XYZ file of C-alpha atoms in Angstrom:
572
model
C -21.247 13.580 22.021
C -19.397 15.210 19.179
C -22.820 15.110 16.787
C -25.779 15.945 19.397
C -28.669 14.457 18.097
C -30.856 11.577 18.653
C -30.108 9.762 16.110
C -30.568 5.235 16.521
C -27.424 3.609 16.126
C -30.005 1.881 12.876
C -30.519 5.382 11.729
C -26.662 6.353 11.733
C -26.090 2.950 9.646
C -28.426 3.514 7.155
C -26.750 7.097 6.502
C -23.490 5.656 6.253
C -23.995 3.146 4.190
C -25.573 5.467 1.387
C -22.630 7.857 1.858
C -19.934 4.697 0.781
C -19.024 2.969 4.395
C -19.692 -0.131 5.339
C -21.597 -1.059 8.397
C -20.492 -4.866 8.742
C -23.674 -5.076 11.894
C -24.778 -3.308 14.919
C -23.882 -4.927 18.716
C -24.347 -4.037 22.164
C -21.362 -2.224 23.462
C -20.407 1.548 24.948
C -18.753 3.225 22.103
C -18.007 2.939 17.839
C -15.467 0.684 16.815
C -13.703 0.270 13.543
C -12.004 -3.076 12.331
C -9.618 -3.084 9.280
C -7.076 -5.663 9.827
C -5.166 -3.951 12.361
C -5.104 -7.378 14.780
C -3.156 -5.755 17.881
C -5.290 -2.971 20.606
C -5.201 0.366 19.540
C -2.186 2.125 18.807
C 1.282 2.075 19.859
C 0.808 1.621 23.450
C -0.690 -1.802 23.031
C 1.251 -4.845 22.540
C -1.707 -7.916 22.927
C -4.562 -8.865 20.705
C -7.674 -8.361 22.875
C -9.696 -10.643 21.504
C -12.721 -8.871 23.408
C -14.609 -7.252 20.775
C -17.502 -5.041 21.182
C -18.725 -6.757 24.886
C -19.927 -4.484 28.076
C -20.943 -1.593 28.308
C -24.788 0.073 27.285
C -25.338 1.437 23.958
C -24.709 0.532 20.432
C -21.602 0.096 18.736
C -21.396 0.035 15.077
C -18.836 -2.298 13.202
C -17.587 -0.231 10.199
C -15.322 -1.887 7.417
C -13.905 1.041 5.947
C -12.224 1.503 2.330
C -8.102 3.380 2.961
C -9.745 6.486 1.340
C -11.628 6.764 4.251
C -8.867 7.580 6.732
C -10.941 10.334 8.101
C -13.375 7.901 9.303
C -11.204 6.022 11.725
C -11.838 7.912 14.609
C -14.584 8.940 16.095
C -14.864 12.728 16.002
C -14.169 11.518 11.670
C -17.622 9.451 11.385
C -19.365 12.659 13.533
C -18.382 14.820 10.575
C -19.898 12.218 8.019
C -23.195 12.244 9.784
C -23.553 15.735 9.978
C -22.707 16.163 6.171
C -25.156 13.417 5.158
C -27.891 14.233 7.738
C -27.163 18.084 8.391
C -26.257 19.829 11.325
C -22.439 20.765 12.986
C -20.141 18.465 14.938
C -18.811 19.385 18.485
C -14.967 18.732 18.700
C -14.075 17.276 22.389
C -12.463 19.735 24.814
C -8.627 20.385 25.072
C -6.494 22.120 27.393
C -4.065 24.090 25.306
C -0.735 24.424 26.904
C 0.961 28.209 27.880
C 3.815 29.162 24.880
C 6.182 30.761 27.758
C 6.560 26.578 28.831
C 10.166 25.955 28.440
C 11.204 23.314 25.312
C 11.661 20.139 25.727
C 14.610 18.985 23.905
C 13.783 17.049 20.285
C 16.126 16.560 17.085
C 14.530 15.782 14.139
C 17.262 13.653 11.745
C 14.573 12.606 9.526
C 12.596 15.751 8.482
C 10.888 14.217 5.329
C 10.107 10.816 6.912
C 9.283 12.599 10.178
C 7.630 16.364 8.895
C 6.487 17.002 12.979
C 7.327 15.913 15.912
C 5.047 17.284 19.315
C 5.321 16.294 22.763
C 4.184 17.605 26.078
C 5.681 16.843 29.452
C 3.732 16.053 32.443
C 4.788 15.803 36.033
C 2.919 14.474 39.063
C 1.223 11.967 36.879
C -0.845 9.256 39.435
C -0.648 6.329 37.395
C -3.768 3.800 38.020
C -6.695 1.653 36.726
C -8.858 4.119 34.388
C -12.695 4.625 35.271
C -14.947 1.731 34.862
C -16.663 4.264 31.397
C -13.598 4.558 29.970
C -12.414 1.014 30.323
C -16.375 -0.003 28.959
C -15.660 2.299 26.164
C -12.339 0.816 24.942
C -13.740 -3.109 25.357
C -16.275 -1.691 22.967
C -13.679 -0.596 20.490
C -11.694 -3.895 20.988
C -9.097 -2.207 23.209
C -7.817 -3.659 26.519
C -7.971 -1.574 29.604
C -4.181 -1.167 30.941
C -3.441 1.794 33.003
C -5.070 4.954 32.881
C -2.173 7.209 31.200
C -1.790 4.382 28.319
C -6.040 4.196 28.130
C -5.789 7.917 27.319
C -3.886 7.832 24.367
C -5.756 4.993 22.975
C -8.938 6.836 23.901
C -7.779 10.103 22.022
C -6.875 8.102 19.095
C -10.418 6.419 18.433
C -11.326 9.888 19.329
C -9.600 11.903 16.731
C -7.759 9.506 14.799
C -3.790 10.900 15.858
C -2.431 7.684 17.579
C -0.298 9.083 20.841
C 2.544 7.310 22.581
C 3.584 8.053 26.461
C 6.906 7.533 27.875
C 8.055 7.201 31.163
C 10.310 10.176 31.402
C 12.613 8.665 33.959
C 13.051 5.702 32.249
C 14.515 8.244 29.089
C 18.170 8.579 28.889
C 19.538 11.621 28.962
C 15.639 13.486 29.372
C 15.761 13.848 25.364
C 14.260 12.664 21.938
C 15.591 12.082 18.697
C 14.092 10.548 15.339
C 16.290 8.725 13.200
C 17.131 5.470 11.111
C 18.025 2.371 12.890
C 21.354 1.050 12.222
C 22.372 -2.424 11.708
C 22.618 -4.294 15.062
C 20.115 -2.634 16.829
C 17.195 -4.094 19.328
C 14.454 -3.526 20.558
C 11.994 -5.004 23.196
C 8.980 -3.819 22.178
C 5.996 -3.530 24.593
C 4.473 -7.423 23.394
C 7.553 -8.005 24.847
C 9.719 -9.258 22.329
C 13.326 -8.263 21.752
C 13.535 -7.566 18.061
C 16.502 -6.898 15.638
C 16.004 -3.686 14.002
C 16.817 -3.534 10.129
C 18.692 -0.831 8.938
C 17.009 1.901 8.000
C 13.618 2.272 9.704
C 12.596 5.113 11.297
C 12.584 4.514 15.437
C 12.521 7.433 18.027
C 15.674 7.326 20.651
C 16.805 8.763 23.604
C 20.526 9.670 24.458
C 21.117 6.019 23.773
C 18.980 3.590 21.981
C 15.857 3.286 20.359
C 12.753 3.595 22.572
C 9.926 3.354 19.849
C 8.960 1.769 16.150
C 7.948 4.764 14.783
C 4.316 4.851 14.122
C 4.184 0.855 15.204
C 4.917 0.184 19.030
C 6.506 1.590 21.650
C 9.544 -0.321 23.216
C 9.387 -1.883 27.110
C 12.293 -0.360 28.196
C 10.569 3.168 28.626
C 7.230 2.000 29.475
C 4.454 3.593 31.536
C 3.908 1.672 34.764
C 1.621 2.049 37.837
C 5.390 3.461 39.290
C 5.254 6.188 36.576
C 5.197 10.004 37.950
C 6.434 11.951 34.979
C 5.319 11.247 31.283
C 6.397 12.575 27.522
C 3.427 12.238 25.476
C 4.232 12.110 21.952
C 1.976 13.180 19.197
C 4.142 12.817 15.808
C 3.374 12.580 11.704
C 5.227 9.758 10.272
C 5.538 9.237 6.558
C 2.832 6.425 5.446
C 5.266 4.549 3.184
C 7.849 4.235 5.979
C 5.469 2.956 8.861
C 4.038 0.362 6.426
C 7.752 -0.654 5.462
C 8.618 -1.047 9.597
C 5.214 -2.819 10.179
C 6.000 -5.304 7.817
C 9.808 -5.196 8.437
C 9.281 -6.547 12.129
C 5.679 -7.880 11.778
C 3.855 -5.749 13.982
C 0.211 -4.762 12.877
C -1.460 -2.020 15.108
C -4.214 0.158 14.636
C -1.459 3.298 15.286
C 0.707 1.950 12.108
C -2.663 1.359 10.295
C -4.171 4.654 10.638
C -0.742 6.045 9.764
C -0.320 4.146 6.460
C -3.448 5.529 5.699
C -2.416 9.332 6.599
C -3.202 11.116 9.639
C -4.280 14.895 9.667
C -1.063 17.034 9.464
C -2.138 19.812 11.733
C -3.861 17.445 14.091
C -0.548 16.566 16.470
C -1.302 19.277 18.972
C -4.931 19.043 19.322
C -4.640 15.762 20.365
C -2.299 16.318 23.124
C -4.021 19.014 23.916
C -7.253 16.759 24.431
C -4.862 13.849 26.482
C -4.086 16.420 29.004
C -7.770 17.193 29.412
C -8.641 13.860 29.710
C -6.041 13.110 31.663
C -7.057 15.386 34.123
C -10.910 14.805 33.764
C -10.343 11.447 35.079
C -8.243 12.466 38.049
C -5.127 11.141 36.782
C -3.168 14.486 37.824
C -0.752 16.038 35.611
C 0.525 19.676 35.203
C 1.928 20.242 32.010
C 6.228 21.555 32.722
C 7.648 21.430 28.824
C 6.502 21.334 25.248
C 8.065 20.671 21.986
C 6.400 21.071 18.547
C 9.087 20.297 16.055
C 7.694 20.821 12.324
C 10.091 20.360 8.995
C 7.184 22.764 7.128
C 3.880 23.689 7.623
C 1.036 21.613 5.948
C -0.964 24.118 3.722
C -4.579 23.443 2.727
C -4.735 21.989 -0.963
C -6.947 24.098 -3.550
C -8.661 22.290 -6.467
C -10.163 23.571 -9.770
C -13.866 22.351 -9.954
C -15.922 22.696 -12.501
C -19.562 21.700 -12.103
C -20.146 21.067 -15.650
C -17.515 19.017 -15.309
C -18.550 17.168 -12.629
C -22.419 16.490 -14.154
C -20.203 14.851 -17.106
C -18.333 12.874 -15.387
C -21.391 11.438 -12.762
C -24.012 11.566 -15.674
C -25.845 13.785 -13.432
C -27.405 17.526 -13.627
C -27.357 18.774 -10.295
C -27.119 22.618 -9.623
C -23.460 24.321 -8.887
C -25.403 25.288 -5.376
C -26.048 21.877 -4.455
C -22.498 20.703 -5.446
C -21.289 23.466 -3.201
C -23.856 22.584 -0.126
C -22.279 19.091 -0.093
C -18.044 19.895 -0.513
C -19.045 22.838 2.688
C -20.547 20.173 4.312
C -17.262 18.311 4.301
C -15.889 20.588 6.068
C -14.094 22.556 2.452
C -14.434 26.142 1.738
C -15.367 27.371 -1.571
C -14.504 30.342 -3.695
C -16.191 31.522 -6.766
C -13.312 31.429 -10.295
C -14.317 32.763 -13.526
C -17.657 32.239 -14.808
C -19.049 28.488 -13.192
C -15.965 27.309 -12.137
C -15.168 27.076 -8.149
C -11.769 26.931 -6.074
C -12.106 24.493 -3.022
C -9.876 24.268 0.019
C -9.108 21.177 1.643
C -8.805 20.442 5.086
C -5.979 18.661 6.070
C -7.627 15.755 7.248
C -8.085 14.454 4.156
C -5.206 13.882 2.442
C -7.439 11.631 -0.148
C -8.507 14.598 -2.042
C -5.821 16.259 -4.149
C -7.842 16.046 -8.128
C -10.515 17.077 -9.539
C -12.316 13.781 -9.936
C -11.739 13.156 -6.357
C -14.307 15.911 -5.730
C -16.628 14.094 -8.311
C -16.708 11.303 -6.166
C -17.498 13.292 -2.437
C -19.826 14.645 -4.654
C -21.514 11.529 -5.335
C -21.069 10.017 -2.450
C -23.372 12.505 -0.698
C -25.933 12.647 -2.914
C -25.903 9.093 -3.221
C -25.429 6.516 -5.622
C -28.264 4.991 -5.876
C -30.150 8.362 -7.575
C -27.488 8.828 -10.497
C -29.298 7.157 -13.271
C -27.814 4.113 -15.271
C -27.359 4.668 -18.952
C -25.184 2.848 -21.297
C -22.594 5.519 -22.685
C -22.913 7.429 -26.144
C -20.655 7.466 -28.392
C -18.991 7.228 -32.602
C -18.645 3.154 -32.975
C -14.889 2.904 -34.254
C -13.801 -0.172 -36.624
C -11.365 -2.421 -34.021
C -8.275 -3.040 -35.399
C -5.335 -5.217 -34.411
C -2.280 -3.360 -33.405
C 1.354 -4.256 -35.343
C 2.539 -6.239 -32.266
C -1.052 -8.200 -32.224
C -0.723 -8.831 -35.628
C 3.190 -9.749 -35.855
C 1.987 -12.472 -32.685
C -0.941 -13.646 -35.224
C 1.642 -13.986 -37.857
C 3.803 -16.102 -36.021
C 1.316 -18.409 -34.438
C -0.335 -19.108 -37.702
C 2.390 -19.952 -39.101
C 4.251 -22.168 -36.327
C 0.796 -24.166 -35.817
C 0.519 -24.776 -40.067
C 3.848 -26.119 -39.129
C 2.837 -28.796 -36.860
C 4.041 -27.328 -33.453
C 1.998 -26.930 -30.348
C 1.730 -23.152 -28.090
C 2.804 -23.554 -24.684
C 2.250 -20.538 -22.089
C 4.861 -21.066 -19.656
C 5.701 -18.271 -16.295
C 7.937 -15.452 -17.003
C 9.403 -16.125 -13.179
C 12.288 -18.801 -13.650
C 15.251 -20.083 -10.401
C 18.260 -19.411 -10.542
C 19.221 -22.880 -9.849
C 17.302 -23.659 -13.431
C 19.441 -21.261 -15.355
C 22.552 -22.794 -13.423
C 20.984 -26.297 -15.167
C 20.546 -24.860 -18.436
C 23.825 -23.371 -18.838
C 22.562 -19.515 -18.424
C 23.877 -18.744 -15.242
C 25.605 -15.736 -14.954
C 24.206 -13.645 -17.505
C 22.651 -10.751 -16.506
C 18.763 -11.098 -15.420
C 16.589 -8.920 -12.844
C 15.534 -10.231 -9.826
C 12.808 -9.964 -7.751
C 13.230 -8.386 -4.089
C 10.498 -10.298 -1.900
C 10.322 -13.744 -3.890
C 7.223 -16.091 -2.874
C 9.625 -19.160 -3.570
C 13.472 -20.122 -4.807
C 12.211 -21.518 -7.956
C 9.888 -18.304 -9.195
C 13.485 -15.658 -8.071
C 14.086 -14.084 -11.257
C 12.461 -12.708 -14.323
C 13.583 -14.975 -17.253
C 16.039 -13.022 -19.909
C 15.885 -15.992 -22.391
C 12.902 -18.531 -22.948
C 14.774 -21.024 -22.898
C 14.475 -22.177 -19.803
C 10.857 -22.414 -20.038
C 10.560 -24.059 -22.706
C 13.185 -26.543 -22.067
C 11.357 -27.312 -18.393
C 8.541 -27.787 -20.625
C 10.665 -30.513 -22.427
C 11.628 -32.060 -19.303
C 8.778 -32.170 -17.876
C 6.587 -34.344 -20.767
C 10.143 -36.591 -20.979
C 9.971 -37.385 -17.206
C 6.006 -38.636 -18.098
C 7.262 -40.494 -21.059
C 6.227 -38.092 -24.034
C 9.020 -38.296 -26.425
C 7.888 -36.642 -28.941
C 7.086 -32.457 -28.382
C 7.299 -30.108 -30.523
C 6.107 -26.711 -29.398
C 6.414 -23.165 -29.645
C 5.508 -19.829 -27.263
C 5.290 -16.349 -28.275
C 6.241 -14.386 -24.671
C 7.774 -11.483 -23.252
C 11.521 -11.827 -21.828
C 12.858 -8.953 -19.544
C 16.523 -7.736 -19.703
C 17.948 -5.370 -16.747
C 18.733 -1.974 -17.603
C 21.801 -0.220 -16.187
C 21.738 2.581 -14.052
C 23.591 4.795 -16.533
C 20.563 3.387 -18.893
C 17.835 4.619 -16.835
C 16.123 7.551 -17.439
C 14.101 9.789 -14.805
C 13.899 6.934 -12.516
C 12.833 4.729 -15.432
C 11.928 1.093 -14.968
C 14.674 -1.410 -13.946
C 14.326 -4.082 -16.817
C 13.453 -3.388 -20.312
C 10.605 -6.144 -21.727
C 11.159 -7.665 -25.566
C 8.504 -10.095 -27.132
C 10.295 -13.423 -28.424
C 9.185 -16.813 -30.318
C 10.788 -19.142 -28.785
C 10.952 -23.207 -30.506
C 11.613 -26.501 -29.065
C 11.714 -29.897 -30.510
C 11.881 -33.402 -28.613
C 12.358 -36.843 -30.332
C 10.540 -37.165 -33.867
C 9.000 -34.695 -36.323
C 6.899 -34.550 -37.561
C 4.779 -37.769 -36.409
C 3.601 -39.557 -39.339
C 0.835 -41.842 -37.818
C 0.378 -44.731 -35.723
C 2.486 -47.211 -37.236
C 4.896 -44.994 -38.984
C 7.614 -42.552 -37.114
C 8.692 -39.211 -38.718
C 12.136 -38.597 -38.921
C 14.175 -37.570 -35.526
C 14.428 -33.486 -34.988
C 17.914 -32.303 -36.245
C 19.594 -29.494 -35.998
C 18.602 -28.789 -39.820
C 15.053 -29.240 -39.087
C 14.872 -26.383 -36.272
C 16.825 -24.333 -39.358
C 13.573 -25.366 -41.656
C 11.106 -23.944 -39.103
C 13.042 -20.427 -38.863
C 12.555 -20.143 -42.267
C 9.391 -20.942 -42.550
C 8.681 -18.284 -39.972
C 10.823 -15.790 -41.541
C 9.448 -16.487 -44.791
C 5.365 -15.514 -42.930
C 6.928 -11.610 -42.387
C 8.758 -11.817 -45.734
C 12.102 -11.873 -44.641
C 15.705 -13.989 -45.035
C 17.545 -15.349 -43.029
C 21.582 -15.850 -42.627
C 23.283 -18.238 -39.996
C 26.468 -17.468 -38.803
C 28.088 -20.826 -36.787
C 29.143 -19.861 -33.465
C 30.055 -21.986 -30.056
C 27.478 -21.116 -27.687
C 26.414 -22.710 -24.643
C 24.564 -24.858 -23.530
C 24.427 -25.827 -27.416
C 26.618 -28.244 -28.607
C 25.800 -26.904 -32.696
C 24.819 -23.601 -32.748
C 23.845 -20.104 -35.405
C 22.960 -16.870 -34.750
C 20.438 -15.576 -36.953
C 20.513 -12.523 -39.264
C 18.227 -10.664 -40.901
C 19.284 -7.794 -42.891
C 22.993 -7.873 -41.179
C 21.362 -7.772 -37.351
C 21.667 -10.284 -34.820
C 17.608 -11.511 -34.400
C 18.025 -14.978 -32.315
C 19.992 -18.312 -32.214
C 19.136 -22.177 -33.025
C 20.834 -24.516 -31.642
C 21.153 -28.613 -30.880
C 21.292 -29.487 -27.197
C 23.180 -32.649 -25.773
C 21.299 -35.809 -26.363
């Protein structure tokens, strides 16, 4: 329908997979699906896994397993475009009905402009709420989407359609016959349409009424506001939700829907009223009534087209190709962009808003190559001045020290840089300042180790417990110290990371041989093997005795008058 041609579902797969998507198989079905991890229906209206798959139905449907560049590409009207760029011809959008501008507003606060840059709705009265036709429902089983009631099956339907997922609510059921966006407080719930009451963490984005949260923005609607065969009047929502928050709710409340993952992906920015435009058409091409009373389109700013320097020269260096500036310019129109001519070869293009993917240069590149297809760029091994390698100072200052630490009889160790705190409670560290980790995979891997110390003493511990009782090892490793607020520059990074030695001894050493012991590590002999590695970078050392825990004898180090490290003897 929105590419008229006669094109075999074989055909269409062949041409997509040149131009970069995936076509996972072909199967018997009424429509195109999509998969990409999504798990739940469609969008926000559904709260089951369907389980169905592509069954029913006549036709083919294609299974696509689509890269997140490809955002365009999860809808229907998306993949139309692509086959008419790779195969030629022009795509047919699907008919809307747009609504009259002397409608009068329906009431919507925004309290979240940047997380929430538009909010549209349209209001609909003498809605007859009902199964949808037996197409439509063969269409959505095809897609993996399960048939509810015909108002919900729209919005679903326009979403695979266009890719702007659309939410309806049951006007009555609103508080107050209002909308707001904000952040959820602390204390909050929400029943959501799986029908489970969830507690809302503070601070993600939900849409309210008068008097409580109604929605997950971008995720799943909530029960309490539900379309029902009862429902007359409807507010269909078409919004643009900031990808980072939706994918910080989805996870938040562990709710995966194809609404939240086409938003995480980006959704066109100018697309919100076309799509409701095309619900009410449907809605009324399918005889479920409807006559449009109120409108809101809400917008923080207007989305502007992007414009991009491109160079073809450019571009043939950075593919290895030499393709004409016309034929770079046939494919980017084909796309749907507009191009101007700049000074001498180089191009402006614009654009379009649905895809957000393209904001560089190289970006281009790649459409570029995409379309004329991978497989004819030619492989050749770059060209280029040989250069001597080298080791960098810090490569060879490691070298240095592990040279000289192994002619010394100790063994490397590679231990984690993640340490628990309960360890560094153990060893004596606790309370000193370390940076931890937000979303730790277990108690014992919490915290980014200041010290290596605790490493290497759980390294220690661990050949005592096995009856080794005589280690002697090293580790050259990064340590990470937190930097202050005050400390952090331009949003700078939160911990500041300093390579270390680190040396621990256990029971004898050196070993002799197998009938005669060395002598038992002392504090003096740790002193002997500082030297020694002092003495590899030509420097002296001084010790200054100090009380230090967990060290029963301990020195700080100097070199030069600064403060480089401490040795120390540990309880027997």
């Amino acid at each position: 329908e929105y590419y008229p041609t006669r094109m075999s579902a074989a055909e269409a797969a062949a041409a997509l997979t040149v131009a970069g998507v995936a076509v996972e198989g072909i199967g018997e079905g009424a429509g195109i699906g999509e998969t990409g991890g999504t798990g739940t229906g469609a969008g926000e209206e559904t709260g089951e896994e369907t389980g169905e798959g592509a069954k029913g139905g006549n036709g083919a449907v294609l299974e696509l397993e689509l890269t997140p560049n490809l955002a365009h590409c999860l809808s229907l009207n998306g993949l139309a475009g692509e086959l008419a760029a790779i195969c030629g011809g022009k795509t047919k959008l699907p008919r809307g009905i747009p609504w009259q501008d002397h409608l009068p507003s329906f009431p919507v606060t925004l309290g979240e402009a940047e997380l929430c840059p538009r909010y549209a709705c349209v209001v609909l009265e003498g809605i007859e709420a009902g199964p949808s036709p037996d197409w439509m429902q063969a269409r959505l089983r095809a897609a993996g989407v399960r048939p509810i009631v015909n108002v919900v099956d729209v919005t679903n339907y326009c979403m695979l359609e266009l890719g702007q997922p659309l939410h309806a609510f049951d006007r009555e059921r609103l508080e107050g016959g209002k909308i707001g966006v904000r952040l959820s407080r602390a204390g909050e719930r929400l029943t959501t349409l799986d029908g489970v009451e969830r507690n809302l963490p503070d601070g993600l984005l939900v849409i309210t009424d008068a008097v409580r949260p109604v929605a997950l923005a971008g995720v799943m609607g909530g029960e309490d506001s539900a379309v029902t065969d009862d429902t007359r009047s409807i507010v269909l929502e078409s919004a643009l939700f900031a990808p980072g928050m939706v994918r910080r709710a989805s996870r938040a409340v562990g709710l995966f829907t194809d609404a939240a993952h086409r938003f995480e992906r980006g959704v066109d920015p100018a697309g919100q009223r076309r799509a409701l435009e095309r619900a009410v058409a449907v809605l009324s091409e399918i005889g479920a009534g409807g006559r449009v009373v109120a409108v809101a389109d809400v917008r923080a700013a207007r989305e502007e087209p992007r414009r991009i320097l491109f160079r073809p020269e450019r571009v043939n260096g950075l593919l290895g190709t030499a393709l004409a500036p016309e034929r770079m310019e046939e494919i980017l129109i084909s796309l749907g962009m507009a191009v101007e001519r700049g000074e001498g070869e180089e191009r402006w293009v614009t654009v379009p808003t649905f895809r957000p993917d393209l904001s560089l240069e190289v970006d281009l590149a790649e459409e570029v190559a995409r379309l004329h297809g991978y497989e004819r760029i030619p492989a050749r091994l770059p060209v280029g001045p040989i250069t001597l390698g080298a080791l960098s100072p810090r490569q060879k200052g490691r070298r240095t020290a592990r040279e000289s630490l192994e002619a010394a009889g100790l063994r490397e160790v590679l231990t984690f840089s993640l340490v628990g705190e309960k360890f560094l409670t153990r060893t004596g560290l606790a309370g000193s300042p370390v940076v931890s980790l937000a979303n730790p995979l277990v108690e014992e891997e919490s915290v980014l180790r200041s010290s290596l110390l605790p490493s290497l003493l759980e390294v220690l511990a661990t050949n005592a417990s096995r009856k080794v009782g005589d280690v002697a090892i090293y580790e050259v490793a990064p340590v990470f110290e937190p930097v202050t607020e005050r400390g952090r520059e331009g949003g700078g990074v939160p911990a500041r990371e300093e390579e270390r030695v680190g040396i621990a001894l256990l029971g004898d050493f050196p070993r002799r041989d197998w009938h005669r012991r060395g002598e038992g590590a002392t504090f003096f002999t740790l002193k002997g093997l500082v030297e020694t590695l002092l003495a590899a970078f030509g420097l002296e050392g001084e010790y200054l005795p100090v009380e230090e825990r967990p060290f029963t004898v301990a020195a700080h180090i100097l070199v030069a008058g600064n403060d480089v490290g401490v040795l120390g003897q540990l309880e027997p």
